[in-house]
Amino acid sequence: QVQLRESGPGLVKPSETLSLTCVVSGASISYGHYWAWVRQPPGKGLEWIGSINYGGTTYYTSSLESRVTISVDPSKNQFSLKLTSVTSADTAVYYCAKTISSSRGISDYWGQGTLVTVSS
Amino acid sequence: DIQMTQSPSTLSASVGDRVTITCRASQSIGLWMAWYQQKPGKAPKLLIQRASNLESGVPSTFSGSGSGTDFTLTISSLQPDDLATYYCQQYQTNSFTFGQGTKLEIK
């Protein structure tokens, strides 16, 4: 059974960098799927952030592309998200997820999500 | 980016009802549509991919249809466990945009 778990600070100050890591178990991150980040502001809908494969090929949503970096560490079976210059609009539950084999952005396994609040 | 418009935003129905949620894409996406169910406080669950392909373990009361720009998610007989918010997501392009969600309430 594939399991994903997000970790990172729950509170980030405005203008600083949000950093999260997703540890994958039950599947090798090198298998060939893409690995994605999706976020959800409190009480609002889902927003796809981006995805990466084991070789480091990335895809990002255009609205965040200038501030986001997704990286992968196959040796630790984990991938990470960095979002720079955060504001209160970046307050959200952040999910990491595994994508299906035929897509870089449709996800069949998800982490439980982690709430990141941007506040001074 | 492709915009996805779901309707209705909220839907109230009774157990046993047939329920339909629609999603319209701002341009043709072929069959590259997925549907998710998200229960309160939980991560989304993939229900359907490629417009009509039911994921393993998803009850057969769920079905998807459509192509091009217009898609529907149908629950043939609403059950109490179906209380959730439902999202569509396109994967024709690398923007992978979601619809704004349809909150399903049980009367």
Coordinates of C-alpha atoms in Angstrom, one line a residue:
Chain A
Q1 CA 0.0 0.0 0.0
V2 CA 1.4 3.3 -1.1
Q3 CA 1.6 5.9 1.7
L4 CA 2.7 9.5 1.6
R5 CA 3.4 11.8 4.6
E6 CA 4.0 15.5 4.5
S7 CA 6.3 17.2 7.0
G8 CA 7.4 20.8 7.6
P9 CA 6.8 23.9 9.6
G10 CA 3.1 24.7 10.3
L11 CA 3.8 28.4 10.5
V12 CA 5.8 30.6 8.1
K13 CA 6.3 34.3 8.2
P14 CA 5.3 36.6 5.3
S15 CA 8.0 37.0 2.7
E16 CA 9.8 33.9 3.8
T17 CA 10.1 30.5 2.1
L18 CA 7.7 27.6 2.7
S19 CA 9.4 24.2 2.7
L20 CA 7.7 20.9 2.9
T21 CA 8.9 17.3 2.4
C22 CA 6.9 14.2 1.4
V23 CA 8.2 10.8 2.4
V24 CA 6.9 7.9 0.3
S25 CA 6.6 4.4 1.5
G26 CA 5.2 1.3 -0.2
A27 CA 6.4 2.4 -3.6
S28 CA 9.7 3.5 -5.1
I29 CA 9.9 7.1 -6.2
S30 CA 12.1 5.8 -9.0
Y31 CA 9.4 3.6 -10.4
G32 CA 8.3 6.0 -13.1
H33 CA 5.3 7.9 -11.8
Y34 CA 5.2 11.6 -11.2
W35 CA 4.9 13.0 -7.7
A36 CA 2.7 16.0 -7.1
W37 CA 1.8 18.8 -4.7
V38 CA -1.7 20.2 -4.4
R39 CA -3.0 22.8 -2.0
Q40 CA -6.3 23.8 -0.5
P41 CA -6.9 27.2 1.3
P42 CA -9.2 26.8 4.3
G43 CA -12.8 26.4 3.1
K44 CA -11.8 26.7 -0.6
G45 CA -11.1 24.4 -3.5
L46 CA -8.1 22.5 -4.7
E47 CA -5.1 24.0 -6.6
W48 CA -2.6 21.8 -8.4
I49 CA 0.9 23.2 -7.7
G50 CA 3.3 21.0 -9.7
S51 CA 4.8 17.6 -10.1
I52 CA 8.2 15.9 -10.6
N53 CA 9.5 12.5 -11.7
Y54 CA 12.5 10.6 -10.4
G55 CA 14.8 12.1 -13.0
G56 CA 13.9 15.7 -11.9
T57 CA 11.6 16.7 -14.7
T58 CA 9.1 19.2 -13.3
Y59 CA 5.9 20.8 -14.3
Y60 CA 4.4 23.8 -12.5
T61 CA 1.2 25.7 -12.6
S62 CA 1.7 29.0 -14.3
S63 CA 0.4 31.2 -11.5
L64 CA 3.1 29.9 -9.1
E65 CA 5.9 29.1 -11.5
S66 CA 8.0 32.0 -10.5
R67 CA 8.0 31.1 -6.8
V68 CA 7.9 27.3 -6.7
T69 CA 10.6 24.6 -6.8
I70 CA 9.9 20.9 -6.5
S71 CA 12.8 18.6 -6.1
V72 CA 13.3 14.9 -5.6
D73 CA 15.7 12.7 -3.6
P74 CA 15.4 9.1 -4.8
S75 CA 17.9 7.9 -2.2
K76 CA 15.6 8.9 0.5
N77 CA 12.4 8.1 -1.4
Q78 CA 11.1 11.6 -0.9
F79 CA 10.3 14.8 -2.7
S80 CA 10.1 18.4 -1.6
L81 CA 8.3 21.7 -2.2
K82 CA 9.7 25.2 -1.8
L83 CA 7.5 28.3 -2.2
T84 CA 9.3 31.6 -1.9
S85 CA 8.0 35.1 -0.9
V86 CA 4.9 33.7 0.8
T87 CA 1.9 35.8 1.7
S88 CA -1.3 35.1 3.6
A89 CA -2.8 33.9 0.3
D90 CA -0.5 30.9 0.5
T91 CA -2.1 29.7 3.8
A92 CA -3.5 26.3 2.9
V93 CA -3.5 22.6 3.5
Y94 CA -0.7 21.2 1.4
Y95 CA -1.0 17.7 0.0
C96 CA 1.6 15.5 -1.6
A97 CA 0.4 12.8 -4.0
K98 CA 1.4 10.1 -6.4
T99 CA 0.1 10.4 -10.0
I100 CA -1.4 7.7 -12.1
S101 CA 0.7 6.1 -14.7
S102 CA -0.9 7.9 -17.7
S103 CA -0.8 11.5 -16.3
R104 CA 1.6 13.9 -14.6
G105 CA -1.2 15.5 -12.6
I106 CA -4.0 13.1 -11.7
S107 CA -3.4 11.5 -8.3
D108 CA -4.5 8.2 -6.9
Y109 CA -2.7 8.2 -3.6
W110 CA -2.5 11.2 -1.3
G111 CA -0.9 12.2 2.0
Q112 CA -3.1 13.3 4.8
G113 CA -2.2 17.0 4.2
T114 CA -0.4 19.5 6.4
L115 CA -1.7 23.0 7.2
V116 CA 0.7 25.8 6.6
T117 CA -0.3 29.2 8.0
V118 CA 1.5 32.3 6.8
S119 CA 1.5 34.8 9.6
S120 CA 3.8 37.1 11.5
Chain B
D1 CA -5.0 27.9 -18.8
I2 CA -8.1 25.9 -19.2
Q3 CA -10.9 27.0 -16.9
M4 CA -13.2 24.4 -15.3
T5 CA -16.7 25.4 -14.3
Q6 CA -18.7 23.1 -12.1
S7 CA -22.4 23.3 -11.3
P8 CA -24.1 23.4 -9.0
S9 CA -21.9 24.7 -6.2
T10 CA -24.1 23.1 -3.6
L11 CA -26.6 20.3 -4.0
S12 CA -29.1 18.9 -1.5
A13 CA -30.6 15.5 -2.2
S14 CA -32.3 12.6 -0.4
V15 CA -31.0 9.1 0.1
G16 CA -31.9 7.1 -3.0
D17 CA -32.0 10.1 -5.3
R18 CA -30.2 10.2 -8.7
V19 CA -27.7 13.1 -8.5
T20 CA -25.8 14.7 -11.4
I21 CA -22.9 17.2 -11.2
T22 CA -21.7 18.9 -14.3
C23 CA -18.3 20.3 -15.3
R24 CA -17.6 22.4 -18.3
A25 CA -14.1 23.1 -19.7
S26 CA -13.2 26.4 -21.4
Q27 CA -11.8 24.5 -24.3
S28 CA -11.9 20.9 -25.5
I29 CA -10.1 18.4 -23.3
G30 CA -11.2 15.2 -25.2
L31 CA -11.6 12.5 -22.5
W32 CA -9.0 13.9 -20.2
M33 CA -11.2 14.4 -17.2
A34 CA -11.0 13.0 -13.7
W35 CA -13.4 13.2 -10.7
Y36 CA -12.6 13.2 -7.0
Q37 CA -14.6 12.9 -3.8
Q38 CA -13.4 14.8 -0.8
K39 CA -14.9 14.1 2.6
P40 CA -14.6 16.7 5.4
G41 CA -11.1 16.8 6.8
K42 CA -9.8 14.2 4.4
A43 CA -7.6 14.1 1.3
P44 CA -9.4 13.8 -2.1
K45 CA -10.1 10.3 -3.4
L46 CA -9.9 9.6 -7.1
L47 CA -13.2 8.2 -8.4
I48 CA -13.0 8.4 -12.2
Q49 CA -10.3 9.0 -14.8
R50 CA -10.5 9.4 -18.5
A51 CA -14.1 10.7 -18.2
S52 CA -15.8 7.4 -17.5
N53 CA -13.3 4.9 -16.1
L54 CA -14.2 3.9 -12.5
E55 CA -11.3 3.4 -10.2
S56 CA -11.1 0.0 -8.4
G57 CA -13.2 -0.1 -5.3
V58 CA -15.5 2.8 -6.2
P59 CA -19.2 1.8 -6.0
S60 CA -20.9 1.2 -9.2
T61 CA -23.5 3.8 -8.2
F62 CA -20.9 6.3 -9.5
S63 CA -20.5 6.9 -13.2
G64 CA -18.9 9.5 -15.5
S65 CA -19.7 10.6 -19.0
G66 CA -18.9 13.3 -21.5
S67 CA -16.2 14.4 -23.9
G68 CA -14.9 17.6 -25.3
T69 CA -16.1 20.4 -23.0
D70 CA -19.0 19.0 -21.2
F71 CA -18.8 16.2 -18.5
T72 CA -21.1 14.8 -15.9
L73 CA -20.6 12.8 -12.7
T74 CA -23.7 10.8 -11.7
I75 CA -24.6 9.0 -8.5
S76 CA -27.5 6.7 -9.5
S77 CA -28.7 6.1 -5.9
L78 CA -27.5 8.5 -3.3
Q79 CA -26.2 7.0 -0.1
P80 CA -25.5 8.7 3.3
D81 CA -21.7 7.9 2.8
D82 CA -21.7 10.1 -0.3
L83 CA -21.8 13.3 1.7
A84 CA -18.7 15.1 0.4
T85 CA -17.5 17.7 -2.0
Y86 CA -16.8 16.6 -5.5
Y87 CA -14.2 18.1 -7.9
C88 CA -13.5 17.7 -11.5
Q89 CA -9.9 18.0 -12.9
Q90 CA -8.7 18.3 -16.4
Y91 CA -5.5 16.7 -17.7
Q92 CA -5.4 17.8 -21.3
T93 CA -2.8 20.3 -20.5
N94 CA -0.1 20.6 -17.9
S95 CA -2.0 23.1 -15.9
F96 CA -4.2 20.3 -14.4
T97 CA -6.9 22.7 -13.3
F98 CA -9.7 21.7 -10.9
G99 CA -13.3 22.8 -10.9
Q100 CA -14.4 24.9 -7.9
G101 CA -16.2 21.9 -6.3
T102 CA -19.8 20.8 -5.7
K103 CA -20.8 20.3 -2.1
L104 CA -23.3 17.5 -1.8
E105 CA -25.6 17.6 1.2
I106 CA -28.0 14.9 2.3
K107 CA -31.5 16.0 3.1

